[in-house]
Amino acid sequence: MGSQHRSLISRPGGVALAGLLLASCAGSAIEEQAAAPPAEVMSESEARADAADSIVVTGQIAVTSKAHRENRAMAAPSAMISPYAPPPPPPMPDPGHWPPAYKDVGRDKFTNFAENSFKIVREAPVSTFSIDVDTASYSWVRASLNQNVLPQPAAVRTEELINYFHYDYAPPATTAQPFGTSVAVFPSPWAVGRKLVRIGIKGYEVQRATRPRANLVFLIDTSGSMNSPDKLPLVQKSLTMLLDELDARDTVAIVTYAGSAGTALAPTPASQKAKIRAVIDQLGAGGSTAGAEGIRQAYSLAEANLDPNGVNRVILATDGDFNVGITDQGELKGYIERERSKGVFLSVLGFGMGNYNDALMQVLAQNGNGVAAYIDNVDEARKTLVEEASANLFTIAKDVKIQVEFNPAAVAEYRLIGYETRALNRDDFDNDKVDAGDVGSGQTVTALYEVVPIGGPRTMDGLRYATPHALPPSAARNELGFVKIRYKLPKSDTSKLITTPINAGVQFASFAAAPRDARFATAVAGFAELLRGGRYTGSLSYDDVQRIANAARGPDEYGYRSEFVQLVRSAKSAKSLAALDR
């Protein structure tokens, strides 16, 4: 589960990468998708393939403050700075009095993708994908709805909404494997005659006293576009919260980038909290975004302080406005992959609206073996960096892939709900060279399939000349399918395999009888599908989602599930307002 990534100019290919980070935020659209579309998605039709290759930009007009325009005009190319040289200090606001906020509007970028459709089991019985524990999409949806605006469909990734919540799955029985699996089958609440298959993973929880040492580098965007209360000031609060979760074993370094990049804090024991906080507190925003040089210096610091037995991670905090350099995303991906192979991972914290480059953030996090989170308020910062700090920092399994083979004697059709950007080819499953997602300490991961049993309401007619497949002698007729999960331990390059059948023992006769967490995850999935257009959700409404979620809310210590119900109400209101504006 992608739970958790040095001199760009001095290495082969570095010249291309030095230009890598000169053009993205000047309003140009990124033309290639964050990850290459898998064969099974691309095969839907030429039109759907075209859609999967596009980037959705939410608008075309950018409005900037006078202060930002002056910062842009004054920014000039700078020479490469020594990794330990302090960065030029940006303009400092009076304490508590930030200059007029940066106001780009409608330039948020999201990777468009085609929604998974139903597949005929006799033609394509195997489904393969990489797990995903990112939550950026949920926070973006919430931020949009809190402004009474429906989110762009391309911003809604169903699996990220589902996995925003923690589910009470059984942990692994022994430490011999890093996580346990949980499977349930129950009737679909939106399509009579269809069923949902829930596959859940629960990682073991690393105890604080035994967790590995953390070598962290905060890479902070201090460019002019970060001059807004929901950007750099929120970054400062967020990183201060994370600092409080660290102890004397850990080290923190800080690199900033704006016009030029530099090391604001050399690797420092986390016990020196006052010193680290002082550096965070003095940050100010101004200038253009020298992202490539910042990334180079951050990785250089992480590598110089590398702990082979610890966690080595760069944490990038930005709105994604890399306006100095990304001309070749492939080169950037390759650079991050090389650093990942050395043991340094990259996680991304996104901030702000109006100029947020989600498409680029997904590329960075997915190729850096890290999580991509979107921080829209202080509560989300607390959830991501305090409550879930261990899960987001400490990996217990990497390159986790799921492959499900459906039984053609029991299932006619199926579709994977979400995970469109995480789909893999069938042969990728057994190939240990193929990167996949990571699972963090104590994390849960959930995937849902919608299936049409034999005799159920199919979405496509069967083939006239299809040859029935014989049922394997070892499988019972009521076995819907077989789940295989591959994973690697954090320091290993060889995968291990876990398998479990989808048999009668995990099937429930009614939706009401299904496990509570399975019903709540279904409500979240239905909500996401409605936001994306509701192609397969039949007559499901926001009222239905609210009813299902309320009935399955259960214990809600931090109020996240109650907040979800309120978001469903907000979506219903926003939809009505959008209809009036037409």
XYZ file of C-alpha atoms in Angstrom, residues 171-421:
251
model
C -5.375 -8.331 12.945
C -2.901 -10.995 11.787
C -2.914 -14.110 13.928
C 0.888 -14.211 14.153
C 3.828 -11.923 13.386
C 4.853 -14.337 10.622
C 2.844 -12.224 8.202
C 2.295 -8.446 8.395
C -1.466 -8.341 8.000
C -4.664 -10.331 8.214
C -7.405 -10.566 5.569
C -11.169 -10.353 5.886
C -13.695 -11.273 3.176
C -17.478 -10.806 3.166
C -20.172 -11.263 0.481
C -23.608 -9.666 0.779
C -26.454 -8.350 -1.415
C -25.970 -4.988 -3.127
C -28.235 -2.262 -1.693
C -28.610 -0.541 -5.091
C -29.099 -3.432 -7.540
C -31.464 -6.322 -6.794
C -29.877 -9.644 -7.663
C -26.273 -8.413 -7.480
C -23.808 -8.911 -4.631
C -20.855 -7.020 -3.170
C -17.579 -8.688 -2.249
C -15.630 -6.871 0.467
C -11.904 -7.621 0.818
C -10.251 -6.095 3.880
C -6.643 -5.969 5.105
C -5.521 -5.099 8.623
C -1.824 -4.462 9.325
C -0.190 -5.254 12.634
C 0.545 -2.251 14.808
C 4.145 -1.377 15.588
C 4.502 -0.501 19.256
C 5.991 2.913 19.956
C 8.817 1.485 22.054
C 9.927 -0.905 19.313
C 9.315 1.214 16.223
C 12.327 1.984 14.017
C 14.174 5.289 14.106
C 12.836 7.993 11.767
C 15.148 10.066 9.566
C 12.827 12.763 8.204
C 13.407 15.691 5.864
C 10.645 18.293 5.630
C 10.677 19.753 2.113
C 8.590 22.921 2.361
C 7.285 25.000 -0.525
C 7.705 28.665 0.466
C 6.929 30.126 -2.965
C 4.538 33.001 -3.513
C 1.637 30.657 -4.246
C 1.856 29.409 -0.633
C 0.957 32.868 0.684
C -2.496 31.985 1.965
C -3.876 31.036 5.398
C -4.791 27.541 4.155
C -1.267 26.955 2.818
C 2.027 27.906 4.522
C 0.514 28.823 7.937
C -1.328 25.475 7.913
C 1.892 23.710 6.863
C 3.632 25.199 9.893
C 0.902 24.018 12.268
C 0.863 20.555 10.647
C 4.599 19.940 10.862
C 4.672 21.177 14.460
C 2.042 18.541 15.291
C 4.145 15.833 13.633
C 7.230 17.009 15.514
C 5.444 16.337 18.801
C 5.059 12.664 17.766
C 8.815 12.181 17.389
C 11.380 11.435 20.101
C 15.121 11.617 20.725
C 15.855 8.674 18.403
C 14.531 10.602 15.404
C 16.106 13.366 13.356
C 14.526 16.211 11.395
C 15.986 18.345 8.617
C 14.248 21.179 6.756
C 14.722 22.249 3.145
C 12.784 25.154 1.638
C 12.410 26.194 -1.961
C 11.217 29.460 -3.513
C 13.159 31.036 -6.355
C 16.165 29.124 -5.028
C 16.422 26.253 -2.588
C 18.450 25.766 0.537
C 18.809 23.878 3.783
C 17.107 25.771 6.581
C 17.948 23.103 9.163
C 20.635 20.408 8.988
C 19.679 16.987 10.456
C 18.802 17.705 14.076
C 17.674 15.358 16.891
C 13.919 15.649 17.348
C 14.552 16.172 21.058
C 15.656 19.716 20.153
C 12.064 20.691 19.515
C 12.463 24.373 20.338
C 15.212 24.754 17.734
C 13.189 22.943 15.055
C 10.009 24.886 15.850
C 11.898 28.173 15.591
C 12.931 27.336 12.023
C 9.386 26.278 11.090
C 7.877 29.405 12.656
C 10.152 31.840 10.800
C 9.196 30.604 7.327
C 7.607 33.103 4.938
C 6.272 32.824 1.392
C 7.609 34.612 -1.686
C 9.159 33.968 -5.101
C 8.741 31.300 -7.771
C 8.996 27.576 -7.165
C 12.428 25.963 -7.600
C 11.019 22.507 -6.938
C 13.707 20.428 -8.650
C 16.539 21.915 -6.612
C 14.510 21.541 -3.417
C 13.871 17.856 -4.057
C 17.551 17.307 -4.855
C 18.685 18.851 -1.599
C 16.052 17.035 0.464
C 17.074 13.643 -0.894
C 20.741 14.542 -0.414
C 20.147 15.257 3.282
C 18.093 12.099 3.773
C 20.756 9.982 2.095
C 23.587 11.600 4.077
C 21.768 10.641 7.302
C 20.500 7.265 6.008
C 19.663 4.630 8.606
C 19.559 1.175 6.922
C 17.413 -0.165 9.764
C 15.179 2.874 10.122
C 12.617 4.897 8.206
C 14.125 7.384 5.778
C 11.509 9.698 4.344
C 11.170 13.045 2.608
C 7.865 14.775 3.443
C 6.921 17.328 0.798
C 4.453 20.067 1.824
C 3.199 22.039 -1.187
C 0.247 23.150 -3.288
C 1.926 21.410 -6.217
C 2.834 24.681 -7.938
C 6.170 23.587 -9.412
C 6.592 26.481 -11.835
C 10.337 26.034 -12.197
C 11.032 22.794 -13.871
C 8.678 19.949 -14.638
C 9.007 19.546 -18.351
C 9.347 15.761 -18.268
C 7.326 13.833 -15.705
C 8.950 10.597 -16.852
C 12.363 11.905 -15.823
C 11.004 13.021 -12.450
C 9.405 9.626 -11.866
C 12.657 7.897 -12.755
C 14.617 10.046 -10.333
C 12.217 9.358 -7.468
C 12.223 5.624 -8.262
C 16.032 5.555 -8.090
C 15.953 7.253 -4.699
C 13.271 4.810 -3.573
C 15.551 1.901 -4.458
C 18.186 3.416 -2.140
C 15.759 3.309 0.773
C 14.522 6.914 0.838
C 10.760 7.250 0.376
C 8.649 10.312 -0.441
C 5.283 11.320 1.035
C 3.259 14.331 -0.055
C 1.056 16.706 1.943
C -1.059 18.919 -0.311
C -2.471 22.287 0.730
C -4.797 24.948 -0.645
C -7.364 25.337 -3.417
C -7.429 27.211 -6.693
C -3.952 26.178 -7.820
C -3.600 22.655 -6.418
C -1.791 20.175 -8.666
C -3.234 16.846 -7.531
C -2.100 15.155 -10.748
C 1.549 15.840 -9.935
C 1.141 14.978 -6.252
C -0.160 11.520 -7.189
C 2.826 10.924 -9.468
C 5.261 11.884 -6.712
C 3.692 9.824 -3.929
C 2.947 6.702 -5.972
C 6.485 6.520 -7.328
C 8.037 7.460 -3.996
C 6.420 4.645 -1.968
C 4.574 7.189 0.123
C 1.116 8.432 0.980
C -0.569 11.410 -0.630
C -2.714 13.360 1.832
C -4.553 16.645 1.395
C -4.665 18.882 4.466
C -7.663 21.223 4.354
C -7.797 22.161 8.043
C -6.107 21.680 11.413
C -8.307 18.680 12.275
C -7.140 16.873 9.145
C -3.537 17.677 10.033
C -4.129 16.136 13.457
C -5.698 12.999 11.934
C -2.930 12.508 9.357
C 0.122 13.469 11.397
C -0.852 12.659 14.980
C -3.547 9.969 15.128
C -2.204 8.150 12.068
C 1.459 9.116 12.340
C 2.661 5.533 12.784
C 0.553 4.284 9.881
C 1.812 7.003 7.552
C 5.476 6.840 8.580
C 6.247 3.206 9.361
C 5.785 0.655 6.576
C 5.120 -2.976 7.534
C 4.650 -4.338 3.986
C 5.464 -2.918 0.560
C 4.452 -3.661 -3.035
C 1.126 -5.136 -1.914
C -0.990 -6.438 -4.802
C -4.371 -8.137 -4.889
C -5.528 -10.576 -7.554
C -9.016 -12.066 -7.604
C -10.012 -14.956 -9.857
C -13.788 -15.273 -10.221
C -15.456 -18.649 -10.704
C -17.381 -18.666 -14.037
C -19.694 -21.342 -12.695
C -20.906 -18.988 -9.966
C -20.313 -15.450 -11.248
C -21.351 -14.033 -14.620
C -19.931 -10.494 -14.345
C -17.929 -8.324 -11.949
C -16.532 -4.833 -11.590
C -13.937 -3.435 -9.208
C -15.308 -0.330 -7.484
C -12.575 2.291 -7.633
C -8.819 1.679 -7.923
C -8.876 2.808 -11.572
C -5.469 4.482 -11.259
